[in-house]
Amino acid sequence: MPLFSVPKEVAVGTAMLGVAFATGMLAGKRYPSLVFGTPKSSKSIIGKSGPLWQYILDHSLREHPILKKLRLLTADHPWSKMMVSCDQAQLMANLVKLIKAKKVLEIGVFTGYNTLNMALVLPDNGRVIACDINEDYVKIGKPLWKEAGVEHKIDLRIKPAIQTLDELLASGEAETFDFAFIDADKESCNEYYEKCLRLIKKGGIIAIDNVLWSGRVLKPRKDDLTTQSIHHLNEKLLRDARVNISMLPMGDGVTLAFKL
Ligand code: SAM
Ligand code: CA
């Protein structure tokens, strides 16, 4: 038995590719096979299928038991594909620890997997400002924040994230945050990025999720404003002298922007 079995929701990036998972995976399969494309080929932009992907998780994933509980709980949700992939969350937790972050932003909480993930690695006086508009999603994960003993580190703001970011700026919190994860409505990603850049300290990190958008960024259609928005931010980031960047083919693509 692997130390960490891999249920369907691990493949958020793959799911975002429009992949439907084969039925029966919950009955024992560690990882679902793909039902479109050639099952054993790496049809996805990130090649997250098959035994090698399983191997990566078996040999790298160190998931807190309550985090795992939340992941499995979220897996039953009709929108489970929105949850960040566990390998990506682990990278973000490692970055948060590495830079000794105290104040972090989560823009788009959903059931709070990454909110919990970051809260778990923050010091006791650390804070996650968690932004979402949908309290029903957040309610699913909230009891597990408490169970993990990190509820006091999470400051949940249920309102449009732009409003929360503006309030933080207005209350003099510019350049006080260490890390931000941008993962809400993609049409606003540029605005989120600009506001986060003001809120983050020099040396802080902004992680922008879904930058590959299931591959649609390769050929953004004129009428697809979501893809256009992601693509424009990707183009802008390439030339943005305020940050150093890395675009990683993890999940549905994540860009790390390191503030200079
Ligand atoms: N980061 C989450 C995780 O770790 O699993 C996943 C976030 S999910 C992809 C996107 C979330 O953004 C949803 O919960 C949605 O309610 C929220 N959202 C959408 N529009 C928003 C807005 N204008 N302001 C704040 N949150 C928003
Ligand atoms: Ca996402």
Short mmCIF file of C-alpha atoms in Angstrom, two decimals, residues 18-219:
data_model
loop_
_atom_site.label_atom_id
_atom_site.label_comp_id
_atom_site.label_asym_id
_atom_site.label_seq_id
_atom_site.Cartn_x
_atom_site.Cartn_y
_atom_site.Cartn_z
CA GLY A 18 -12.12 18.62 -19.21
CA VAL A 19 -11.13 15.09 -18.41
CA ALA A 20 -13.82 12.84 -17.05
CA PHE A 21 -12.62 10.15 -14.74
CA ALA A 22 -13.34 6.53 -15.27
CA THR A 23 -15.97 5.09 -13.04
CA GLY A 24 -14.93 2.57 -10.45
CA MET A 25 -11.94 4.57 -9.29
CA LEU A 26 -13.38 4.99 -5.87
CA ALA A 27 -13.56 1.25 -5.58
CA GLY A 28 -9.91 0.67 -5.05
CA LYS A 29 -8.11 2.30 -7.95
CA ARG A 30 -5.40 4.57 -6.72
CA TYR A 31 -5.62 6.88 -9.67
CA PRO A 32 -8.24 7.15 -12.36
CA SER A 33 -7.56 6.43 -15.96
CA LEU A 34 -8.63 8.96 -18.52
CA VAL A 35 -11.72 8.34 -20.54
CA PHE A 36 -10.92 10.64 -23.38
CA GLY A 37 -7.85 10.55 -25.53
CA THR A 38 -5.65 7.52 -25.29
CA PRO A 39 -5.94 6.26 -21.73
CA LYS A 40 -2.27 5.51 -21.28
CA SER A 41 -0.91 8.48 -23.18
CA SER A 42 -0.04 11.79 -21.62
CA LYS A 43 -2.79 13.70 -23.33
CA SER A 44 -2.80 16.32 -20.63
CA ILE A 45 -0.49 19.30 -20.80
CA ILE A 46 1.06 18.11 -17.59
CA GLY A 47 0.99 14.40 -18.20
CA LYS A 48 -0.62 13.68 -14.87
CA SER A 49 -1.75 10.18 -15.38
CA GLY A 50 -0.47 6.75 -14.84
CA PRO A 51 2.11 5.10 -12.64
CA LEU A 52 4.78 7.78 -12.81
CA TRP A 53 2.40 10.39 -11.44
CA GLN A 54 1.38 7.92 -8.75
CA TYR A 55 5.06 7.37 -8.00
CA ILE A 56 5.64 11.11 -7.62
CA LEU A 57 2.86 11.36 -5.08
CA ASP A 58 3.89 8.18 -3.27
CA HIS A 59 7.39 9.61 -2.90
CA SER A 60 6.73 13.25 -2.18
CA LEU A 61 3.32 13.90 -0.68
CA ARG A 62 3.35 14.53 3.07
CA GLU A 63 -0.17 15.51 3.84
CA HIS A 64 -1.41 16.43 7.30
CA PRO A 65 -4.18 13.96 8.26
CA ILE A 66 -6.80 16.70 8.65
CA LEU A 67 -5.80 18.22 5.33
CA LYS A 68 -6.32 14.80 3.80
CA LYS A 69 -9.69 14.56 5.52
CA LEU A 70 -10.71 17.88 3.98
CA ARG A 71 -9.49 16.78 0.56
CA LEU A 72 -11.54 13.60 0.73
CA LEU A 73 -14.56 15.50 2.03
CA THR A 74 -14.27 17.97 -0.85
CA ALA A 75 -13.95 15.13 -3.35
CA ASP A 76 -17.67 14.47 -2.95
CA HIS A 77 -18.59 18.04 -3.82
CA PRO A 78 -19.99 18.62 -7.33
CA TRP A 79 -17.32 21.31 -7.83
CA SER A 80 -14.47 19.29 -6.36
CA LYS A 81 -12.40 20.01 -9.45
CA MET A 82 -11.99 23.57 -8.15
CA MET A 83 -9.83 22.38 -5.27
CA VAL A 84 -6.12 22.96 -5.67
CA SER A 85 -4.07 19.81 -6.26
CA CYS A 86 -2.33 18.45 -3.18
CA ASP A 87 1.17 18.49 -4.70
CA GLN A 88 0.77 22.15 -5.58
CA ALA A 89 -0.55 22.94 -2.13
CA GLN A 90 2.48 21.22 -0.64
CA LEU A 91 4.81 23.35 -2.74
CA MET A 92 3.03 26.48 -1.53
CA ALA A 93 3.29 25.35 2.10
CA ASN A 94 7.00 24.76 1.58
CA LEU A 95 7.41 28.25 0.14
CA VAL A 96 5.45 29.80 2.98
CA LYS A 97 7.76 28.03 5.45
CA LEU A 98 10.90 28.84 3.50
CA ILE A 99 10.26 32.58 3.51
CA LYS A 100 9.08 32.43 7.14
CA ALA A 101 5.79 33.99 6.15
CA LYS A 102 3.52 35.46 8.81
CA LYS A 103 0.79 37.10 6.77
CA VAL A 104 -0.65 35.41 3.70
CA LEU A 105 -3.59 35.93 1.37
CA GLU A 106 -5.86 33.30 -0.14
CA ILE A 107 -7.99 34.74 -2.93
CA GLY A 108 -10.63 32.10 -3.60
CA VAL A 109 -11.07 29.72 -0.69
CA PHE A 110 -13.66 27.18 -1.88
CA THR A 111 -13.75 24.53 0.89
CA GLY A 112 -10.51 25.86 2.32
CA TYR A 113 -7.99 23.16 1.48
CA ASN A 114 -5.17 25.57 0.75
CA THR A 115 -6.30 27.94 3.48
CA LEU A 116 -5.83 25.11 5.97
CA ASN A 117 -2.65 24.02 4.23
CA MET A 118 -1.08 27.45 4.75
CA ALA A 119 -2.50 27.98 8.23
CA LEU A 120 -0.87 24.70 9.32
CA VAL A 121 2.60 25.98 8.50
CA LEU A 122 2.26 29.53 9.75
CA PRO A 123 3.53 30.44 13.20
CA ASP A 124 0.91 30.69 15.94
CA ASN A 125 0.65 34.45 15.48
CA GLY A 126 0.48 34.11 11.69
CA ARG A 127 -2.63 35.04 9.67
CA VAL A 128 -4.32 33.88 6.50
CA ILE A 129 -6.68 36.50 5.13
CA ALA A 130 -9.06 34.20 3.29
CA CYS A 131 -11.30 35.80 0.64
CA ASP A 132 -14.39 34.27 -0.89
CA ILE A 133 -17.92 35.28 -1.83
CA ASN A 134 -19.54 31.91 -1.20
CA GLU A 135 -19.99 31.04 2.44
CA ASP A 136 -21.62 27.71 1.60
CA TYR A 137 -18.38 26.38 0.13
CA VAL A 138 -16.32 27.64 3.04
CA LYS A 139 -18.69 26.14 5.62
CA ILE A 140 -17.69 22.68 4.42
CA GLY A 141 -14.08 23.10 5.46
CA LYS A 142 -14.40 25.42 8.43
CA PRO A 143 -14.98 22.68 11.05
CA LEU A 144 -11.73 21.08 9.93
CA TRP A 145 -9.83 24.33 10.42
CA LYS A 146 -11.03 24.12 14.01
CA GLU A 147 -10.23 20.43 14.32
CA ALA A 148 -6.69 21.14 13.13
CA GLY A 149 -6.35 23.82 15.81
CA VAL A 150 -5.58 26.63 13.37
CA GLU A 151 -8.92 28.43 13.19
CA HIS A 152 -7.45 31.38 15.09
CA LYS A 153 -4.95 31.93 12.27
CA ILE A 154 -7.68 32.30 9.62
CA ASP A 155 -9.42 35.61 9.04
CA LEU A 156 -12.27 34.83 6.65
CA ARG A 157 -13.71 37.70 4.61
CA ILE A 158 -16.92 36.86 2.78
CA LYS A 159 -17.24 39.56 0.14
CA PRO A 160 -15.77 40.22 -3.31
CA ALA A 161 -12.03 39.79 -2.99
CA ILE A 162 -11.35 43.13 -4.71
CA GLN A 163 -13.20 44.81 -1.87
CA THR A 164 -11.16 42.97 0.78
CA LEU A 165 -7.89 43.84 -0.96
CA ASP A 166 -8.94 47.50 -1.21
CA GLU A 167 -9.82 47.52 2.47
CA LEU A 168 -6.42 46.07 3.37
CA LEU A 169 -4.72 48.73 1.28
CA ALA A 170 -6.88 51.46 2.79
CA SER A 171 -6.04 50.32 6.31
CA GLY A 172 -2.32 50.73 5.67
CA GLU A 173 -1.42 47.08 5.10
CA ALA A 174 0.53 47.65 1.87
CA GLU A 175 3.85 45.76 1.83
CA THR A 176 2.96 43.74 4.95
CA PHE A 177 2.06 40.39 3.37
CA ASP A 178 4.55 37.63 2.58
CA PHE A 179 2.61 35.35 0.26
CA ALA A 180 -0.59 35.39 -1.82
CA PHE A 181 -2.41 32.69 -3.72
CA ILE A 182 -4.65 34.05 -6.49
CA ASP A 183 -7.30 31.48 -7.33
CA ALA A 184 -10.72 33.14 -7.72
CA ASP A 185 -12.62 34.44 -10.78
CA LYS A 186 -10.13 34.58 -13.63
CA GLU A 187 -11.60 37.71 -15.23
CA SER A 188 -10.22 39.72 -12.32
CA CYS A 189 -6.80 38.07 -12.19
CA ASN A 190 -4.95 41.18 -13.35
CA GLU A 191 -6.64 43.33 -10.71
CA TYR A 192 -5.88 40.72 -8.03
CA TYR A 193 -2.29 40.61 -9.14
CA GLU A 194 -1.85 44.39 -9.07
CA LYS A 195 -3.41 44.72 -5.63
CA CYS A 196 -1.48 41.76 -4.25
CA LEU A 197 1.74 43.22 -5.58
CA ARG A 198 1.07 46.33 -3.51
CA LEU A 199 0.19 44.28 -0.43
CA ILE A 200 3.20 41.95 -0.64
CA LYS A 201 6.59 42.84 0.79
CA LYS A 202 9.74 42.83 -1.31
CA GLY A 203 10.92 39.22 -1.33
CA GLY A 204 7.31 38.02 -1.02
CA ILE A 205 5.70 35.59 -3.43
CA ILE A 206 2.47 35.67 -5.42
CA ALA A 207 1.26 32.32 -6.77
CA ILE A 208 -1.23 32.68 -9.64
CA ASP A 209 -3.23 29.57 -10.37
CA ASN A 210 -4.65 28.14 -13.61
CA VAL A 211 -2.27 30.06 -15.84
CA LEU A 212 -2.50 27.37 -18.53
CA TRP A 213 -6.30 27.13 -18.32
CA SER A 214 -6.54 23.63 -19.70
CA GLY A 215 -4.32 24.60 -22.61
CA ARG A 216 -6.76 27.20 -23.90
CA VAL A 217 -4.10 29.90 -23.48
CA LEU A 218 -2.41 28.45 -26.56
CA LYS A 219 -5.19 29.82 -28.76
#
